[in-house]
């Protein structure tokens, strides 16, 4: 029984590898981290060679200011596909209906001195599931798509969801870390100013007391 269980697990793993490498799909992904300076507009471009492909766009502001930024996505005809103002993060998927260059721009015009560290990913994928047409010699469709293959397709979607969740928690971790560092700096400078104020007040009190009890020469 143990040998049969190991054999079934090995068969499942081999089937997963076959579906993974033999499925007619292709994905082009670009994951970058860019520091957008104050009053800067940074644009990145993606070329779509075939209409109908799916374009994925994810971004998250990791640090800087209020963790927000303006963004705009335009198609080759300069038509706005997706845009937003003062957005902290976003995850969008749209269809590239035209062949050409798609632009993804981040604008930090709202800030006069604060830089924004943006983590983003642009993907272009064209996944075509096998076309299972009904056989002409039979009234029933061929049983070529097994339940195992369907499970693998669902597993692929679940992995994508897990990856997005990991990105979300990574963004939360970076923002919380930035908030902690900012709070530590504020506490340090407040404590330093408070110490200086106490020393100055003590010095003034000593000066006032000494002047109060001092007697001018020749006086009574």
Short mmCIF file of C-alpha atoms in Angstrom, two decimals:
data_model
loop_
_atom_site.label_atom_id
_atom_site.label_comp_id
_atom_site.label_asym_id
_atom_site.label_seq_id
_atom_site.Cartn_x
_atom_site.Cartn_y
_atom_site.Cartn_z
CA UNK A 1 0.00 0.00 0.00
CA UNK A 2 2.82 2.42 0.87
CA UNK A 3 4.52 1.62 -2.45
CA UNK A 4 1.29 2.33 -4.34
CA UNK A 5 0.84 5.65 -2.49
CA UNK A 6 4.38 6.73 -3.38
CA UNK A 7 3.81 5.71 -7.00
CA UNK A 8 0.56 7.73 -7.15
CA UNK A 9 2.29 10.79 -5.69
CA UNK A 10 5.12 10.47 -8.22
CA UNK A 11 2.63 10.15 -11.07
CA UNK A 12 0.80 13.26 -9.91
CA UNK A 13 4.05 15.22 -9.76
CA UNK A 14 5.10 14.10 -13.24
CA UNK A 15 1.66 15.01 -14.61
CA UNK A 16 1.95 18.45 -13.04
CA UNK A 17 5.33 19.01 -14.70
CA UNK A 18 3.98 17.86 -18.08
CA UNK A 19 1.00 20.19 -17.91
CA UNK A 20 3.21 23.02 -16.69
CA UNK A 21 5.73 22.76 -19.52
CA UNK A 22 3.53 21.50 -22.34
CA UNK A 23 0.57 23.85 -21.88
CA UNK A 24 0.72 26.46 -24.67
CA UNK A 25 1.21 29.51 -22.48
CA UNK A 26 3.79 32.25 -22.30
CA UNK A 27 4.34 34.96 -19.75
CA UNK A 28 6.58 38.00 -19.87
CA UNK A 29 7.00 39.67 -16.50
CA UNK A 30 8.90 42.71 -15.30
CA UNK A 31 9.23 43.30 -11.55
CA UNK A 32 11.02 46.48 -10.53
CA UNK A 33 11.49 48.81 -7.59
CA UNK A 34 11.85 52.48 -8.46
CA UNK A 35 12.42 55.56 -6.33
CA UNK A 36 10.20 58.35 -7.68
CA UNK A 37 11.69 61.70 -6.73
CA UNK A 38 9.64 64.71 -5.70
CA UNK A 39 7.75 66.33 -8.61
CA UNK A 40 8.94 63.55 -10.93
CA UNK A 41 6.96 61.57 -13.49
CA UNK A 42 8.41 58.16 -14.32
CA UNK A 43 7.06 56.05 -17.17
CA UNK A 44 7.67 52.42 -18.11
CA UNK A 45 6.61 50.72 -21.32
CA UNK A 46 5.40 47.32 -22.45
CA UNK A 47 5.09 46.13 -26.06
CA UNK A 48 2.10 43.97 -26.99
CA UNK A 49 2.68 42.17 -30.28
CA UNK A 50 -0.71 40.46 -30.47
CA UNK A 51 -4.17 41.80 -29.54
CA UNK A 52 -6.12 39.88 -26.95
CA UNK A 53 -3.29 39.25 -24.52
CA UNK A 54 -3.81 39.80 -20.82
CA UNK A 55 -1.78 42.56 -19.17
CA UNK A 56 -1.31 42.50 -15.42
CA UNK A 57 -0.26 45.60 -13.50
CA UNK A 58 0.54 45.59 -9.80
CA UNK A 59 2.13 48.35 -7.72
CA UNK A 60 2.54 49.30 -4.08
CA UNK A 61 4.17 52.32 -2.45
CA UNK A 62 6.66 50.93 0.04
CA UNK A 63 7.85 54.16 1.67
CA UNK A 64 7.73 57.93 1.43
CA UNK A 65 5.21 60.57 2.44
CA UNK A 66 1.72 59.20 2.98
CA UNK A 67 2.48 56.07 0.91
CA UNK A 68 0.42 57.36 -2.04
CA UNK A 69 1.11 58.21 -5.67
CA UNK A 70 -0.70 59.06 -8.92
CA UNK A 71 -0.59 56.57 -11.79
CA UNK A 72 -1.82 56.34 -15.37
CA UNK A 73 -1.92 53.46 -17.85
CA UNK A 74 -2.36 54.34 -21.54
CA UNK A 75 -2.75 52.21 -24.65
CA UNK A 76 -0.92 52.77 -27.98
CA UNK A 77 -3.64 55.25 -29.01
CA UNK A 78 -2.96 57.41 -25.92
CA UNK A 79 -6.29 56.40 -24.41
CA UNK A 80 -6.35 55.99 -20.64
CA UNK A 81 -6.94 52.39 -19.63
CA UNK A 82 -6.54 52.71 -15.86
CA UNK A 83 -5.66 55.72 -13.70
CA UNK A 84 -5.78 56.80 -10.09
CA UNK A 85 -4.79 59.58 -7.74
CA UNK A 86 -3.19 59.26 -4.31
CA UNK A 87 -3.32 55.47 -4.52
CA UNK A 88 -1.31 53.36 -2.13
CA UNK A 89 -1.41 50.17 -4.17
CA UNK A 90 -3.30 48.51 -6.99
CA UNK A 91 -3.68 45.23 -8.80
CA UNK A 92 -5.25 45.38 -12.27
CA UNK A 93 -5.71 43.02 -15.21
CA UNK A 94 -6.92 44.22 -18.61
CA UNK A 95 -6.91 43.02 -22.20
CA UNK A 96 -4.49 44.53 -24.70
CA UNK A 97 -6.89 45.22 -27.56
CA UNK A 98 -4.30 46.94 -29.76
CA UNK A 99 -0.82 46.10 -30.92
CA UNK A 100 1.76 48.59 -29.75
CA UNK A 101 3.37 50.17 -26.74
CA UNK A 102 1.50 50.51 -23.45
CA UNK A 103 2.76 53.10 -20.97
CA UNK A 104 2.67 52.82 -17.18
CA UNK A 105 3.42 56.16 -15.51
CA UNK A 106 3.86 57.19 -11.88
CA UNK A 107 3.59 60.85 -10.93
CA UNK A 108 4.84 62.36 -7.69
CA UNK A 109 3.80 65.94 -8.42
CA UNK A 110 1.89 66.13 -5.14
CA UNK A 111 5.12 66.05 -3.12
CA UNK A 112 7.60 68.90 -2.92
CA UNK A 113 10.38 67.03 -1.10
CA UNK A 114 9.20 63.48 -0.25
CA UNK A 115 10.44 60.62 -2.42
CA UNK A 116 8.28 57.55 -3.04
CA UNK A 117 9.68 54.03 -3.26
CA UNK A 118 7.37 52.08 -5.57
CA UNK A 119 7.44 48.32 -6.06
CA UNK A 120 5.61 47.29 -9.23
CA UNK A 121 5.21 44.40 -11.64
CA UNK A 122 4.04 44.35 -15.25
CA UNK A 123 3.11 41.02 -16.84
CA UNK A 124 2.06 40.08 -20.34
CA UNK A 125 0.68 36.60 -20.75
CA UNK A 126 -1.15 34.67 -23.39
CA UNK A 127 -2.46 31.41 -22.03
CA UNK A 128 -4.54 29.32 -24.38
CA UNK A 129 -6.26 26.34 -22.90
CA UNK A 130 -6.56 23.36 -25.22
CA UNK A 131 -9.59 23.51 -27.49
CA UNK A 132 -11.61 20.41 -26.78
CA UNK A 133 -14.11 20.21 -29.59
CA UNK A 134 -16.75 17.59 -29.98
CA UNK A 135 -15.67 14.65 -32.12
CA UNK A 136 -17.48 14.30 -35.44
CA UNK A 137 -17.64 10.52 -35.14
CA UNK A 138 -19.26 10.55 -31.72
CA UNK A 139 -22.08 12.43 -30.06
CA UNK A 140 -20.06 12.72 -26.83
CA UNK A 141 -17.04 15.04 -26.40
CA UNK A 142 -13.66 13.28 -26.02
CA UNK A 143 -12.49 12.76 -22.45
CA UNK A 144 -9.11 14.45 -23.03
CA UNK A 145 -9.31 16.92 -20.18
CA UNK A 146 -9.10 14.84 -17.04
CA UNK A 147 -10.03 15.88 -13.55
CA UNK A 148 -6.34 15.98 -12.70
CA UNK A 149 -5.68 18.61 -15.34
CA UNK A 150 -8.62 20.67 -14.12
CA UNK A 151 -7.22 20.47 -10.60
CA UNK A 152 -3.86 21.69 -11.88
CA UNK A 153 -5.47 24.69 -13.55
CA UNK A 154 -7.24 25.53 -10.28
CA UNK A 155 -3.94 25.05 -8.44
CA UNK A 156 -2.30 27.56 -10.77
CA UNK A 157 -4.96 30.14 -9.92
CA UNK A 158 -4.50 29.45 -6.21
CA UNK A 159 -0.73 29.96 -6.52
CA UNK A 160 -1.34 33.32 -8.19
CA UNK A 161 -3.61 34.30 -5.32
CA UNK A 162 -0.97 33.24 -2.79
CA UNK A 163 1.67 35.32 -4.60
CA UNK A 164 -0.59 38.39 -4.47
CA UNK A 165 -1.23 37.82 -0.77
CA UNK A 166 2.52 37.62 -0.15
CA UNK A 167 2.99 40.93 -1.96
CA UNK A 168 0.28 42.48 0.19
CA UNK A 169 1.90 41.35 3.44
CA UNK A 170 5.31 42.46 2.19
CA UNK A 171 3.89 45.92 1.54
CA UNK A 172 2.28 46.03 4.97
CA UNK A 173 5.57 44.99 6.57
CA UNK A 174 7.53 47.70 4.76
CA UNK A 175 4.98 50.37 5.65
CA UNK A 176 4.87 49.34 9.29
CA UNK A 177 8.66 49.30 9.42
CA UNK A 178 8.79 52.78 7.90
CA UNK A 179 6.22 53.99 10.45
CA UNK A 180 8.24 52.52 13.34
CA UNK A 181 11.46 54.17 12.11
CA UNK A 182 9.69 57.52 11.71
CA UNK A 183 8.20 57.22 15.20
CA UNK A 184 11.61 56.39 16.69
CA UNK A 185 13.15 59.46 15.05
CA UNK A 186 10.36 61.69 16.35
CA UNK A 187 10.74 60.29 19.88
CA UNK A 188 14.51 60.82 19.76
CA UNK A 189 14.28 64.44 18.64
CA UNK A 190 11.45 65.18 21.09
CA UNK A 191 13.44 63.70 23.96
CA UNK A 192 16.53 65.67 22.88
CA UNK A 193 14.59 68.94 22.71
CA UNK A 194 12.97 68.18 26.06
CA UNK A 195 16.39 67.58 27.65
CA UNK A 196 17.74 70.83 26.21
CA UNK A 197 14.66 72.70 27.48
CA UNK A 198 15.13 71.24 31.00
CA UNK A 199 18.80 72.25 31.05
CA UNK A 200 17.98 75.77 29.85
CA UNK A 201 15.20 76.14 32.43
CA UNK A 202 17.51 74.92 35.22
CA UNK A 203 20.16 77.41 34.16
CA UNK A 204 17.64 80.26 34.11
CA UNK A 205 16.35 79.30 37.56
CA UNK A 206 19.88 79.30 38.99
CA UNK A 207 20.55 82.66 37.37
CA UNK A 208 17.33 84.19 38.74
CA UNK A 209 17.90 82.82 42.26
CA UNK A 210 21.49 84.09 42.35
CA UNK A 211 20.38 87.53 41.22
CA UNK A 212 17.57 87.56 43.77
CA UNK A 213 19.88 86.93 46.72
CA UNK A 214 22.80 88.95 45.48
CA UNK A 215 23.42 92.34 47.15
CA UNK A 216 25.06 95.18 45.38
CA UNK A 217 28.28 96.47 46.83
CA UNK A 218 27.74 99.49 49.08
CA UNK A 219 24.17 98.52 49.72
CA UNK A 220 22.58 97.77 53.07
#
